[in-house]
Amino acid sequence: MQAVSPYREAANIIIEEGGEPLNLCYQCGLCSATCPWNLVRSFPVHMMIHEAQLGLVDFESEEVWQCVACRACVQRCPRGVEIPDIMRALRRAIVSLGIAKVPDSLRITVKNVSSLGNPLGEAAEKRADWAKDMDVSTFIEGTELLYFACCIQAYDPMIQKVARATVNILKKAQVDFGILGAKQTCCGESVRKAGMESVFQSLAQNNISVFTEAGVKTILVTSPHCYHTFTQEYPKFGGNFEVIHFSQYLARLIKDGRLKFTKELNKKVTYHDSCCLGRYAGIYDEPRQILESIPGLELVEMRDNRENSLCCGGCAGRLWMETKKGERFSDIRIEQALETGANTLAVFCPYCMLNFEDSMLTTDKAGIIEVKDIAELVQEAI
């Protein structure tokens, strides 16, 4: 029997994951016109889709790894082509068949996730160190909420303050919650979009098992990436839990009078809609409702906002890959924030926060505008 070529196997993976919508593309080019990459370089998305249709993809091209899965293209596509799924399939073909090289920085990150359960390469037993001295309970069956702090908020020294602010707010509102610490692992969202399907499924099965054994019913997350994965991907593997993003929960606490502000924040704030919270989940109003409820705070909008928000550049594994100077979406977004005259850029996503903080340093904007998670602003006002 004649062996099937790796490229034919790759084409089969692309067709299987791309599905019928892959064949609906009629090369109108709207996806390329709206892709944020074309603000900084040429990235002909529609041509890559055409190559995928024909099974003629150049798997050695760096363009295979460019897509940030921001879904701006999907919003504009008149035929409903799920372009991020096709790009994921291209990467999955490379990973599973070994027909091209995975970027070094991404390969190292995936190795960390696979072996240690987090992308930062930290020990699993340190996952709950951010909560030391905060008197946070371990989740047991019957606890109202499992607070799932994502890997970045658990391990990154600069972002741990967001997890701590979240805990302080929950305690102030007298919420019954707990954490699972070292038992949980990365949700796996980024590695799946980067084509590492087997790693993702291993992570998902571990977390689902841990949640189920602990008696978890409701999960509170502060990362939009965890929110998307738990709501849209885990159910396919038997993980059916109620999942709430902190923006939704916080807005409800304020509306119900369980959280009251005691201090004015004299800040001019602009809010960045992350892709996973906005275009993926449709959560646009709650973050703004929270900000507008804080006494003294003035909310102003950037020119690209809500469903037209500019991606920070960190999704689909791009956070862990090298991006050339002058090609970082986060640099452009910082400029858009400064155009509003705001002194604070508010976010509700750890990926966005990392990218914006990095851009502040690399573009010498540190001290001109601050980057704050909305949880931090709420904590300051209570």
Coordinates of C-alpha atoms in Angstrom, one line a residue, residues 2 32 81 84 87-88 103-104 111 130 136 144 179 199 212 221 224-225 235 240 248 285 293 306 327-328 337 365 381:
Q2 CA 1.3 3.4 -0.9
S32 CA -7.5 40.7 4.9
V81 CA -15.8 31.2 7.5
P84 CA -9.2 31.1 13.4
M87 CA -5.4 28.7 11.2
R88 CA -5.5 26.4 14.2
P103 CA 8.8 28.7 16.7
D104 CA 11.4 28.2 19.5
K111 CA 7.0 22.2 27.1
W130 CA 0.0 34.5 45.5
V136 CA -8.1 32.1 51.4
E144 CA -20.5 28.6 46.4
I179 CA -9.3 28.0 45.5
V199 CA -1.5 18.9 25.3
T212 CA -15.7 17.1 39.4
V221 CA -12.6 33.4 36.4
P224 CA -11.4 35.9 29.4
H225 CA -9.3 33.1 28.0
P235 CA -18.3 20.9 27.6
N240 CA -20.2 21.1 32.2
Q248 CA -20.3 39.9 35.1
D285 CA -21.5 46.5 28.9
S293 CA -20.4 53.3 38.9
R306 CA -16.4 47.4 21.6
E327 CA 4.8 45.3 14.6
R328 CA 3.2 45.1 18.1
A337 CA -5.3 55.3 24.7
K365 CA 5.5 55.8 27.8
A381 CA -12.5 52.7 45.5

